[in-house]
mmCIF file of C-alpha atoms in Angstrom:
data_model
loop_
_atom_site.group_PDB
_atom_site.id
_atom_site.type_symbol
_atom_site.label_atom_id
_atom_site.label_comp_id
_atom_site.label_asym_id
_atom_site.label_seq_id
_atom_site.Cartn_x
_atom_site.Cartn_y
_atom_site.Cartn_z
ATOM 1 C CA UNK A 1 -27.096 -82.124 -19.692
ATOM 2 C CA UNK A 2 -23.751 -80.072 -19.501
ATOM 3 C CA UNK A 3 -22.686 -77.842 -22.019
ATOM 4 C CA UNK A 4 -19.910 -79.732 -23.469
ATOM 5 C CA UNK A 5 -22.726 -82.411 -24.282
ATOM 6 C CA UNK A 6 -25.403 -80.408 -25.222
ATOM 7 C CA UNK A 7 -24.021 -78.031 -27.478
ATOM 8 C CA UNK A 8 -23.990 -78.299 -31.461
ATOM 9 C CA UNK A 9 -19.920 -77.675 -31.777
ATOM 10 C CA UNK A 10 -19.653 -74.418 -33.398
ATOM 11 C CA UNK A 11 -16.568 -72.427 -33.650
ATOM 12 C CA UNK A 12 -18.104 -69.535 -35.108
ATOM 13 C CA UNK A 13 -15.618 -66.334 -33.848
ATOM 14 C CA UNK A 14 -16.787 -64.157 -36.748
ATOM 15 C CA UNK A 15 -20.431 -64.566 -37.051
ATOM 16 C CA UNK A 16 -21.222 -64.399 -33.437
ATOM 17 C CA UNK A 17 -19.546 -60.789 -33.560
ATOM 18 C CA UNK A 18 -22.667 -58.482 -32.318
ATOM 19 C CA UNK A 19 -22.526 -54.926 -31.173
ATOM 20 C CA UNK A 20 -21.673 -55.329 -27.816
ATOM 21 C CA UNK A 21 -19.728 -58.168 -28.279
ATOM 22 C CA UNK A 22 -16.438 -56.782 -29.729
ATOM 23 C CA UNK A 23 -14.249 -57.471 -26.614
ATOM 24 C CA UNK A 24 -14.191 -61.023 -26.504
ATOM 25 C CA UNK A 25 -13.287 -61.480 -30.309
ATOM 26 C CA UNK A 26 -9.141 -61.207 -29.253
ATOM 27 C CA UNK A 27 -10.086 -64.303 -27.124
ATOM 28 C CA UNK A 28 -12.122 -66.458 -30.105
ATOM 29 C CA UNK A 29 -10.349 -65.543 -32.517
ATOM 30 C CA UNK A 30 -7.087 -66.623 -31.012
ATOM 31 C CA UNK A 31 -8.755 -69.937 -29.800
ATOM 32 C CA UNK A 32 -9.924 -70.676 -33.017
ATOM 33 C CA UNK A 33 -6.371 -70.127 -34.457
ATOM 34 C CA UNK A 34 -5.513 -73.141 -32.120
ATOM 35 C CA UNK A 35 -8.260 -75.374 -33.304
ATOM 36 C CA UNK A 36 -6.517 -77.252 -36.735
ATOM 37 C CA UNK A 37 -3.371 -78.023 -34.490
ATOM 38 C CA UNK A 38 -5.748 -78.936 -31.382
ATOM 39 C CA UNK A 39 -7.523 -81.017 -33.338
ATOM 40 C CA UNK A 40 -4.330 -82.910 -34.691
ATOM 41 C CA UNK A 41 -3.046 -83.264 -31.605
ATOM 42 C CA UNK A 42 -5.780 -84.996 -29.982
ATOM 43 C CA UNK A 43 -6.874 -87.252 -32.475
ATOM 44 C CA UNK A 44 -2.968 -88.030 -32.287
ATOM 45 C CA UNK A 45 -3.254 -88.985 -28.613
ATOM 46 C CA UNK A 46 -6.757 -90.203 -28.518
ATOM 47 C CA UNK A 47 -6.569 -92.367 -31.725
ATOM 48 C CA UNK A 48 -10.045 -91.530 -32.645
ATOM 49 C CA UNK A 49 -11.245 -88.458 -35.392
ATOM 50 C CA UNK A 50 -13.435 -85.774 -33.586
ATOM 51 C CA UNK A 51 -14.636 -84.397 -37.323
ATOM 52 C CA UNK A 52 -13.411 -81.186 -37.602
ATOM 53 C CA UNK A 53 -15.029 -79.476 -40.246
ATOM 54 C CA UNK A 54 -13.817 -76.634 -42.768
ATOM 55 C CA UNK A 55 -16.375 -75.622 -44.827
ATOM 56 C CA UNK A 56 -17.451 -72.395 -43.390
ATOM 57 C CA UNK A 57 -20.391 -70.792 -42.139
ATOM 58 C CA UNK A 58 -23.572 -69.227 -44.139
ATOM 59 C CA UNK A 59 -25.611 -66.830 -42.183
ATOM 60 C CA UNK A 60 -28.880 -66.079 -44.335
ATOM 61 C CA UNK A 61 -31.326 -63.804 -44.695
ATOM 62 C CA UNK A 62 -35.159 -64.279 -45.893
ATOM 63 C CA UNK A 63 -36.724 -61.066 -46.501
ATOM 64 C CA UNK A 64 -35.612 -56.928 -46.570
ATOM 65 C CA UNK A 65 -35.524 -56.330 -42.853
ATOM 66 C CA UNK A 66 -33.437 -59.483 -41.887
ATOM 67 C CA UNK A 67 -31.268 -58.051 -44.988
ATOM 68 C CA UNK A 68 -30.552 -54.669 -43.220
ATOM 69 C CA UNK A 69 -29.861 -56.287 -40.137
ATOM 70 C CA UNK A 70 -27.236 -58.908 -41.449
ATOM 71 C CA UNK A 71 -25.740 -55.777 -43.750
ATOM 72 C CA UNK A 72 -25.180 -53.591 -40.317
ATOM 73 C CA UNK A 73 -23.700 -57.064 -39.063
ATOM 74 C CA UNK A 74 -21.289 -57.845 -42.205
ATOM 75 C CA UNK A 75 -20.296 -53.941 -41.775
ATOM 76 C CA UNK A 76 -19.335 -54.479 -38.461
ATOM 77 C CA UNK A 77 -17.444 -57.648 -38.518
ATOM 78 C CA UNK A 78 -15.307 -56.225 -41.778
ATOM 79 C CA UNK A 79 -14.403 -53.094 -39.612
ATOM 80 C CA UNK A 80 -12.819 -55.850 -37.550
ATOM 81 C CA UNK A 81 -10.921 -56.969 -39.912
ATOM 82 C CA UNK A 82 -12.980 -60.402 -40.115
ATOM 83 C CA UNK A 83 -12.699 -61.906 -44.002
ATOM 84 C CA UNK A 84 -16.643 -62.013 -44.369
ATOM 85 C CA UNK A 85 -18.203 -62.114 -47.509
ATOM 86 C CA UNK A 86 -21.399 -60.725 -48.805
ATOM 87 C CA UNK A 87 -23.704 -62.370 -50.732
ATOM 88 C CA UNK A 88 -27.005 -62.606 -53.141
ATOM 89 C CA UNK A 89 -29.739 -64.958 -52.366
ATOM 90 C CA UNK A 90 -28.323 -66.232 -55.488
ATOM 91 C CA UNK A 91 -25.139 -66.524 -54.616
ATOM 92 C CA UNK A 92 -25.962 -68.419 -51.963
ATOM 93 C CA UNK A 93 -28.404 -70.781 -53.447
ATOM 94 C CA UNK A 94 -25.343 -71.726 -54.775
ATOM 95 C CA UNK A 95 -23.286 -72.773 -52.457
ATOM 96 C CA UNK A 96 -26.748 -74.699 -50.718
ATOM 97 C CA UNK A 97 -28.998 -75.872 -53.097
ATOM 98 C CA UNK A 98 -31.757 -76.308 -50.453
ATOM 99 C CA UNK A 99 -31.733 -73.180 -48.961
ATOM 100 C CA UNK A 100 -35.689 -71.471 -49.560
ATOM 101 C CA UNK A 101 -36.210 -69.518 -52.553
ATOM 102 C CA UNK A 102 -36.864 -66.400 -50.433
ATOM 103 C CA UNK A 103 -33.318 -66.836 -49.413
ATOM 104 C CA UNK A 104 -32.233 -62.716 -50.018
ATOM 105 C CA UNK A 105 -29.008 -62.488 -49.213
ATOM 106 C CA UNK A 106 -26.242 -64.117 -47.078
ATOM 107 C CA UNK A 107 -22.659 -63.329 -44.992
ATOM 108 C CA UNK A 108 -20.239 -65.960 -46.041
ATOM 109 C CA UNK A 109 -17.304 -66.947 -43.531
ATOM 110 C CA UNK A 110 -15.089 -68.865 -44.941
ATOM 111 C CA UNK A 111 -12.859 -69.511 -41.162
ATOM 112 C CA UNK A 112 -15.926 -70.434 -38.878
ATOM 113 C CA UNK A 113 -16.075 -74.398 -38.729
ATOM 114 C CA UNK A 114 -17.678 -76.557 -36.575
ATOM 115 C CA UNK A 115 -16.646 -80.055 -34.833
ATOM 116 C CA UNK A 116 -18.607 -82.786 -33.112
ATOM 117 C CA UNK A 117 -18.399 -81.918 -29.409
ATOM 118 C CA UNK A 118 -19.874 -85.376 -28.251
ATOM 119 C CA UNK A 119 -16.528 -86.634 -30.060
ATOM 120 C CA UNK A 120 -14.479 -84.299 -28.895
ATOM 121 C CA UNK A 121 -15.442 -85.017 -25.629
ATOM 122 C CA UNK A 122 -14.547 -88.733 -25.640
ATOM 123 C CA UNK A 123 -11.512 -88.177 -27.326
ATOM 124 C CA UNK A 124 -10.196 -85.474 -23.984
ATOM 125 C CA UNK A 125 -11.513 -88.521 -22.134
ATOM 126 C CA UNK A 126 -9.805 -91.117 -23.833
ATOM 127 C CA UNK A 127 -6.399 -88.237 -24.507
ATOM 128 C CA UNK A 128 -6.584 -87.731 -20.552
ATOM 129 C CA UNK A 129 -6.220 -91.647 -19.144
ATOM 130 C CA UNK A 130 -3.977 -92.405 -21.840
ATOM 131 C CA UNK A 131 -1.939 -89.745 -20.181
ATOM 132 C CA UNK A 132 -1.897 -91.242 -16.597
ATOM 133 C CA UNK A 133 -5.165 -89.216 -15.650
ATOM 134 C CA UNK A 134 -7.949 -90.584 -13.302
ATOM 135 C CA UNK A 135 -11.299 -89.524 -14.324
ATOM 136 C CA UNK A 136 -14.160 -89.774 -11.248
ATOM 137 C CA UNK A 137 -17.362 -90.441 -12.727
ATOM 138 C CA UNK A 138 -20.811 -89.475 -10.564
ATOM 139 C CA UNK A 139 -18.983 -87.945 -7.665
ATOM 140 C CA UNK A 140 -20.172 -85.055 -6.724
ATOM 141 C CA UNK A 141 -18.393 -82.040 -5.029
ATOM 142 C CA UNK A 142 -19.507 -81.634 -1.125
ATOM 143 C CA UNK A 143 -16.830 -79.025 -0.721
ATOM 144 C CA UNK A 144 -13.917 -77.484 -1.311
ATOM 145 C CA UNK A 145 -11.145 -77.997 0.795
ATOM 146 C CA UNK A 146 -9.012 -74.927 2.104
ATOM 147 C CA UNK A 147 -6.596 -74.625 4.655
ATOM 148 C CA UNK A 148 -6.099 -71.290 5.976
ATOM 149 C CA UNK A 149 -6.462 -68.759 3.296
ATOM 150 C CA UNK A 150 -5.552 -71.694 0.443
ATOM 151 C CA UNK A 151 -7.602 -74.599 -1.523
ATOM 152 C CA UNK A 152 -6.137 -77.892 -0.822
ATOM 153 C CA UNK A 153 -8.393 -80.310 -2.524
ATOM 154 C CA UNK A 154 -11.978 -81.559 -2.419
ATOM 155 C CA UNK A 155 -13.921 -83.807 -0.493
ATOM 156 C CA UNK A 156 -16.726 -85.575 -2.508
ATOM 157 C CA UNK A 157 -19.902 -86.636 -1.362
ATOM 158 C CA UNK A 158 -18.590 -89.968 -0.841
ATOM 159 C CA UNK A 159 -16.769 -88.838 1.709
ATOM 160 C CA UNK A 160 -13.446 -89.691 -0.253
ATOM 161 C CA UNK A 161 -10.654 -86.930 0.070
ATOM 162 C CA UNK A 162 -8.730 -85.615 -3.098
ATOM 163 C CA UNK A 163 -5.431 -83.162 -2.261
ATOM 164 C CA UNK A 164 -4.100 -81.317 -4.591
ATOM 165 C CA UNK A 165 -1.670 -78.177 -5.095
ATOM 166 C CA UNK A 166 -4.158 -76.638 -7.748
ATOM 167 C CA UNK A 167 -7.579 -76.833 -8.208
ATOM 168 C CA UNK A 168 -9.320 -76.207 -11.098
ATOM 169 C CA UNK A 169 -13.188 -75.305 -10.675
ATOM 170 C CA UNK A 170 -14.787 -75.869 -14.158
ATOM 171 C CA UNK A 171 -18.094 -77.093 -12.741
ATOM 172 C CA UNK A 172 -19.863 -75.118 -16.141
ATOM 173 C CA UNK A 173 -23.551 -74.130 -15.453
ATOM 174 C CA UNK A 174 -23.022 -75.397 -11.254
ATOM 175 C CA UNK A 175 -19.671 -73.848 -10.553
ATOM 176 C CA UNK A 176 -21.376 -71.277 -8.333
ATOM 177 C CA UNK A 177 -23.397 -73.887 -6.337
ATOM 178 C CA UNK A 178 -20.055 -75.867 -5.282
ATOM 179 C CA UNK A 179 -20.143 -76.013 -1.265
ATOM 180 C CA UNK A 180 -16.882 -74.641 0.414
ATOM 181 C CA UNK A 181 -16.045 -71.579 -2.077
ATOM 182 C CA UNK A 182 -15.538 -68.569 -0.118
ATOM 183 C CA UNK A 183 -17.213 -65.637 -1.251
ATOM 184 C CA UNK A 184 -14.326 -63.528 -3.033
ATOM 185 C CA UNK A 185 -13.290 -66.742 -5.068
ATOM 186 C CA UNK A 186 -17.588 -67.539 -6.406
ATOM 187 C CA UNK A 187 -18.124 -67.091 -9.945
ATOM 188 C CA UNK A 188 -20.930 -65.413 -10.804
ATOM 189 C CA UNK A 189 -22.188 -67.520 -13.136
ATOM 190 C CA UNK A 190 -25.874 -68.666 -13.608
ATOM 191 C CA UNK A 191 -27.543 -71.676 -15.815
ATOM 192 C CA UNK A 192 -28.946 -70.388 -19.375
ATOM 193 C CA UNK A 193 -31.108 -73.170 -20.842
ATOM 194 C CA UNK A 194 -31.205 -74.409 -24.211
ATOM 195 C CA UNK A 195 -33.479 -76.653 -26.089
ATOM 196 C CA UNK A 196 -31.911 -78.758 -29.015
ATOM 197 C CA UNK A 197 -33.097 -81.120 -31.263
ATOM 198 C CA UNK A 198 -31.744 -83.409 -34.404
ATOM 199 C CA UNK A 199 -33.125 -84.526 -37.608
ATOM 200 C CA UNK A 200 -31.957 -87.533 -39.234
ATOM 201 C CA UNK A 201 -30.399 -86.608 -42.937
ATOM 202 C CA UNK A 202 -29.362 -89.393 -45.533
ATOM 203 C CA UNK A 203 -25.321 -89.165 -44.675
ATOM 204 C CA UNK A 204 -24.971 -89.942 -48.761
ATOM 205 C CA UNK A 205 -27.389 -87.131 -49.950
ATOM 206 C CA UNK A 206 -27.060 -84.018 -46.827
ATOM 207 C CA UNK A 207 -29.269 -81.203 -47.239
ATOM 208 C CA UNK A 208 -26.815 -79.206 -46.348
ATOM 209 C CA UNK A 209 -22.898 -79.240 -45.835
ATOM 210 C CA UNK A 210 -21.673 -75.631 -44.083
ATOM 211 C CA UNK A 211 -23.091 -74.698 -40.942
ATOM 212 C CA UNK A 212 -25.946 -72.446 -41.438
ATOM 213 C CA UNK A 213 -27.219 -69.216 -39.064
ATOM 214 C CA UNK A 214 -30.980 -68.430 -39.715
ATOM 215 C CA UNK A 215 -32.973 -65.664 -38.203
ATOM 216 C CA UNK A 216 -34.031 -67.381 -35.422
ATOM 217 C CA UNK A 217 -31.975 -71.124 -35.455
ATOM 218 C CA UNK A 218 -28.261 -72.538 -36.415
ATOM 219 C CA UNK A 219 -28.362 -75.571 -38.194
ATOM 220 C CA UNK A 220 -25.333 -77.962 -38.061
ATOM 221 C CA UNK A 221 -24.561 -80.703 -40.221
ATOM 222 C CA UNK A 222 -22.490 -84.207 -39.179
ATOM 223 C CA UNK A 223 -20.991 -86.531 -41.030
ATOM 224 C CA UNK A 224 -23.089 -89.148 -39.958
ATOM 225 C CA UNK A 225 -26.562 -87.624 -41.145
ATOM 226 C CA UNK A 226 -27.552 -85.852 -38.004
ATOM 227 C CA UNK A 227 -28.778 -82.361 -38.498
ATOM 228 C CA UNK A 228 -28.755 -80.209 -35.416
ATOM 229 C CA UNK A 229 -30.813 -77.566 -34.703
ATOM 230 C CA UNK A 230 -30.709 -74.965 -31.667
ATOM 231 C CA UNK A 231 -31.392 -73.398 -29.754
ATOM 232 C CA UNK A 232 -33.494 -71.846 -27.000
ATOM 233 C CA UNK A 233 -32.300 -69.376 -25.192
ATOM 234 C CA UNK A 234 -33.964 -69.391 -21.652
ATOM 235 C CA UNK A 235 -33.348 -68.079 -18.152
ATOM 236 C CA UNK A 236 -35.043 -70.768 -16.078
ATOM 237 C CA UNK A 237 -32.752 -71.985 -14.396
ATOM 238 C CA UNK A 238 -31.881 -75.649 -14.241
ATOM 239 C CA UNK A 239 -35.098 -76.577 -15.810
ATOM 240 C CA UNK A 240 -35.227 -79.453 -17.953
ATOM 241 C CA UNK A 241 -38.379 -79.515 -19.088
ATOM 242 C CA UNK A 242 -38.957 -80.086 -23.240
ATOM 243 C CA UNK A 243 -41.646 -77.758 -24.221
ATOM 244 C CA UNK A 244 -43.911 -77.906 -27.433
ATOM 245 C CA UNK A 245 -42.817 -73.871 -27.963
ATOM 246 C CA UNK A 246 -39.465 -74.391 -27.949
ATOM 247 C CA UNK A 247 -39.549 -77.864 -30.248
ATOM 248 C CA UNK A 248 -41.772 -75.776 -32.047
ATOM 249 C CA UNK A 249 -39.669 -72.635 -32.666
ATOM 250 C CA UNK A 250 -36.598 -74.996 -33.896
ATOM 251 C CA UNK A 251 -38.491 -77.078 -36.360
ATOM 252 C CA UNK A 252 -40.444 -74.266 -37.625
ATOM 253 C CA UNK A 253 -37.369 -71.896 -37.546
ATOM 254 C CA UNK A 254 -35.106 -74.251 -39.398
ATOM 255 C CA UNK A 255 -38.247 -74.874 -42.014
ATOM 256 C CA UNK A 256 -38.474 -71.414 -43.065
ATOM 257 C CA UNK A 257 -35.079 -71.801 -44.215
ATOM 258 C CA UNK A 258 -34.535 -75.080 -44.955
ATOM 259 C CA UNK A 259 -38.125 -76.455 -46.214
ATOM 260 C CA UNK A 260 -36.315 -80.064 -47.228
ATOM 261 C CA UNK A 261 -36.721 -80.779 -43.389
ATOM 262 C CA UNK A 262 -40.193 -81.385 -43.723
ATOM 263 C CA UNK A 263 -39.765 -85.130 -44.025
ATOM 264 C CA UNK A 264 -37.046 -85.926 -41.762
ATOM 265 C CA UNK A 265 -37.172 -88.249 -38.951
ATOM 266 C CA UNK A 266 -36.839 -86.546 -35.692
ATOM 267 C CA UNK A 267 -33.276 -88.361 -33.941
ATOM 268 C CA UNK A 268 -33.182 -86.397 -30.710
ATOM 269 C CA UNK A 269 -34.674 -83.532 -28.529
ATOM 270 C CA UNK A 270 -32.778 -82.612 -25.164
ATOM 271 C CA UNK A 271 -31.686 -79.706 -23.105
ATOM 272 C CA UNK A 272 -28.587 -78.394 -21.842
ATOM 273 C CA UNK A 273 -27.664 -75.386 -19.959
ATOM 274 C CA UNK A 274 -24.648 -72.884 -20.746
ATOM 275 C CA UNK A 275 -22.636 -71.099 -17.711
ATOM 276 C CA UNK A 276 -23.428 -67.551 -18.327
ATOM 277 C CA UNK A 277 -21.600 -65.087 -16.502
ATOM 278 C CA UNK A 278 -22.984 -61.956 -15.199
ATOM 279 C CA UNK A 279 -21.694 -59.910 -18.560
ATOM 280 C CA UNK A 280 -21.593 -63.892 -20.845
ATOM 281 C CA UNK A 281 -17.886 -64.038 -21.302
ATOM 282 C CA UNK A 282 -15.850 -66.482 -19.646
ATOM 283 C CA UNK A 283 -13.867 -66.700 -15.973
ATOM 284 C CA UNK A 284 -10.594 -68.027 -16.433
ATOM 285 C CA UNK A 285 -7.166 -67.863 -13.923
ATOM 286 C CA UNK A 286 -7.207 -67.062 -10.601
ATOM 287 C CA UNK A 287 -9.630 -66.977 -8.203
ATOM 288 C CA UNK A 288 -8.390 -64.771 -5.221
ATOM 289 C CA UNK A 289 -7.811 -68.021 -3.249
ATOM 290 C CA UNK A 290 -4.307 -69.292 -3.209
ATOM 291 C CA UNK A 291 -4.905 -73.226 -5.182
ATOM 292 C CA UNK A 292 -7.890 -72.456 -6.902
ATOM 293 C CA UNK A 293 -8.090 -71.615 -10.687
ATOM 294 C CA UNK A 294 -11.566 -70.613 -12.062
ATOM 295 C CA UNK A 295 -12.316 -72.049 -15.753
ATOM 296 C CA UNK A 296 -15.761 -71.684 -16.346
ATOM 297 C CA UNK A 297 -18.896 -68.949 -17.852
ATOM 298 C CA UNK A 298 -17.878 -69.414 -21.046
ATOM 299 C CA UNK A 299 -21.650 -69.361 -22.463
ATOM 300 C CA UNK A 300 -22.288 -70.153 -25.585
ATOM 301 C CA UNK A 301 -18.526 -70.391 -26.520
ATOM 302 C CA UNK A 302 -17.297 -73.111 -24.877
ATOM 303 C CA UNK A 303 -16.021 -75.792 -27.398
ATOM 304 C CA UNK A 304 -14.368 -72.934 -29.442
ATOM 305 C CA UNK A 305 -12.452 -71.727 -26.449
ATOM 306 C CA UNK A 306 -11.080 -75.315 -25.285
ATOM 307 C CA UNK A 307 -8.013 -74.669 -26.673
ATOM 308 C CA UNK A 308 -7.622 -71.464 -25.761
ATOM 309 C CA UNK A 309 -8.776 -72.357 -22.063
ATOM 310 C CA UNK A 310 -6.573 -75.745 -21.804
ATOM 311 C CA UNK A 311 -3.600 -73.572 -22.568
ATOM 312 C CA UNK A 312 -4.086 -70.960 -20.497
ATOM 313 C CA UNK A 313 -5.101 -72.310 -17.449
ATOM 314 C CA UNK A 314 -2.088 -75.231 -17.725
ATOM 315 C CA UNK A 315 0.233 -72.604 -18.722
ATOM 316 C CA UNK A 316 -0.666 -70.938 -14.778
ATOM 317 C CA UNK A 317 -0.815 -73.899 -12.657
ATOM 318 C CA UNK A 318 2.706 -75.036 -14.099
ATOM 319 C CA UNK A 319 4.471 -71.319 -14.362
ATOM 320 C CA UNK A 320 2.103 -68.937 -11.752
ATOM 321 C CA UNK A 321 1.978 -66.648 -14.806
ATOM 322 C CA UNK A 322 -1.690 -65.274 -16.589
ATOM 323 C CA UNK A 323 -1.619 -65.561 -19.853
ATOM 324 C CA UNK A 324 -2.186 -61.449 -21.398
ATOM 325 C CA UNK A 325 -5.086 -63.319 -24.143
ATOM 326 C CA UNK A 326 -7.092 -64.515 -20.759
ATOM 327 C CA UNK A 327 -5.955 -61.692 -18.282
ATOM 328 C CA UNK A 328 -8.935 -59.642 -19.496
ATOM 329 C CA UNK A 329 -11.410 -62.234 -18.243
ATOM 330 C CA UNK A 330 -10.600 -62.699 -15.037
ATOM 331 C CA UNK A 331 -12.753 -62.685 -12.361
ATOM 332 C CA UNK A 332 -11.511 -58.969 -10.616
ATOM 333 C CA UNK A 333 -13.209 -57.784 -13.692
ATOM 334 C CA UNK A 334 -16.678 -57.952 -11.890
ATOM 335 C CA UNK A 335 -14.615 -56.044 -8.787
ATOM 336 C CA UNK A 336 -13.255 -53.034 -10.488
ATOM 337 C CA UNK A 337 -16.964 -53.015 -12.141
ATOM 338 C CA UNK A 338 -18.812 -52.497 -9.260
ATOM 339 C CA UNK A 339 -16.161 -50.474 -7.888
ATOM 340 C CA UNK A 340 -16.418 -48.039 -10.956
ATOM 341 C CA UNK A 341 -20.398 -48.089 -10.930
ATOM 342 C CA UNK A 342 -20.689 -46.792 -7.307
#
């Protein structure tokens, strides 16, 4: 399963702040700026809700240690000028009822939110034809087409022909494996599995309503009852096997901190597999070959960057121009890298 399907819809720009991690927060936090208007828009052109949702995000902790750890986190993210909030297990009892009594102490942020991404997905679908656009269903890539030093297109596996003036490679975890790509224009990007599951919630009586960051699991809550839980973090490759330690480290991860689970139907288990980059931020704008834009790696941070990443990369097929929010992300970055390392 791709990304886009497979992932739990987060648009968590704060939390997700690590040491480490500081140099991609321009990027999500600009994206998720975009998100309420995004989210008007297309539900405007799709006709259909995608459930945005702006309750915020709790990240908890259960004992002392996980408590220092998520205090040198919260110090961090408010030297960043992120509007965090610290709280007692108490506190935060409040604001989730169900949370487990060992709950010690929580970071509170009030602008990370969360949408459905299987919605979200339909609605681009639906946004997209409604515009004029053709969508090709089960047709794989055999190549890229180039002429000379320029990409003019794609053949599929077919054997059908598509030209174009500008194309777009945002193949996710496979955009390296595309046939045709000349070496200076391949991403280095590689799969990064992820086991998932959902538990089945009574839509009328949720256990919980933010998202909520454990020590070891995220736990998302829909509309509709579904509770998702993930996820795995795994460098197999495009593996799809379900394993009993990875089920097992989501249900009992989410237990520890939610122990209401305990006697909620299981809805779903799958896996899905992010495109990691060689340093896990994204690839966007050109490629190094004339006609081909590169939109892909974007990890773990893919449905909070759409915006960001639909504006962008439009903004430099119709005007040439890179964008100065994406310029940092191209993909000379891993040039000047090596170049600097040798």
């Amino acid at each position: 399963m791709g990304a886009s399907q497979a992932a739990a819809g987060m648009l968590a720009a704060g939390v997700e702040v690590e040491p480490g991690e500081e140099g991609q927060l321009p990027l999500n936090r600009h994206s998720q700026q975009l998100w309420p208007s995004f989210a008007a828009e297309l539900e405007a052109a799709s006709g259909m809700e995608i459930d945005l949702r702006t309750e915020g995000t709790l990240v908890v902790a259960l004992n002392a240690d996980d408590a220092a750890r998520l205090r040198f986190n919260f110090d961090l993210q408010k030297s960043l000028g992120l509007d965090h909030q610290w709280l007692t297990g108490g506190e935060a009892k409040k604001r989730e009822p169900y949370l487990h009594t060992n709950t010690v102490a929580a970071i509170f942020s009030p602008g990370d939110h969360q949408v459905d991404n299987r919605k979200l997905a339909k609605a681009l679908r639906i946004a997209f034809e409604r515009a004029g656009g053709q969508l090709h269903e089960h047709a794989p890539v055999a190549e890229i087409l180039t002429e000379g030093n320029r990409a003019v297109g794609v053949r599929l596996e077919s054997g059908d022909f598509h030209h174009a003036d500008t194309t777009v490679l945002a193949a996710g975890a496979w955009s390296r494996a595309i046939p045709g790509l000349p070496d200076l224009a391949r991403p280095p990007v590689r799969p990064v599995k992820g086991q998932m599951a959902a538990l089945r919630m009574d839509p009328n009586e949720p256990l919980l309503r933010h998202v909520v960051w454990t020590p070891s699991v995220y736990l998302v809550p829909r509309r509709d009852g579904r509770l998702v839980i993930g996820a795995t973090v795994e460098e197999r490759g495009f593996n799809t096997d379900l394993t009993a330690g990875g089920v097992m480290s989501l249900i009992e991860g989410a237990w520890r901190t939610l122990p209401g689970i305990e006697e909620l139907p299981i809805d779903e288990l799958w896996v899905g597999f992010r495109p990691g980059s060689r340093d896990d931020a994204p690839i966007l704008g050109p490629s190094g070959l004339d006609g081909l834009v590169l939109a892909t790696g974007h990890h773990r941070n893919g449905i909070l960057l759409t915006p960001v990443t639909s504006d962008a990369i439009s903004d430099h097929i119709l005007t040439g121009r890179t964008s100065d929010v994406i310029r940092p992300f191209g993909l000379d970055r891993f040039i000047r890298k090596a170049a600097s390392n040798r």
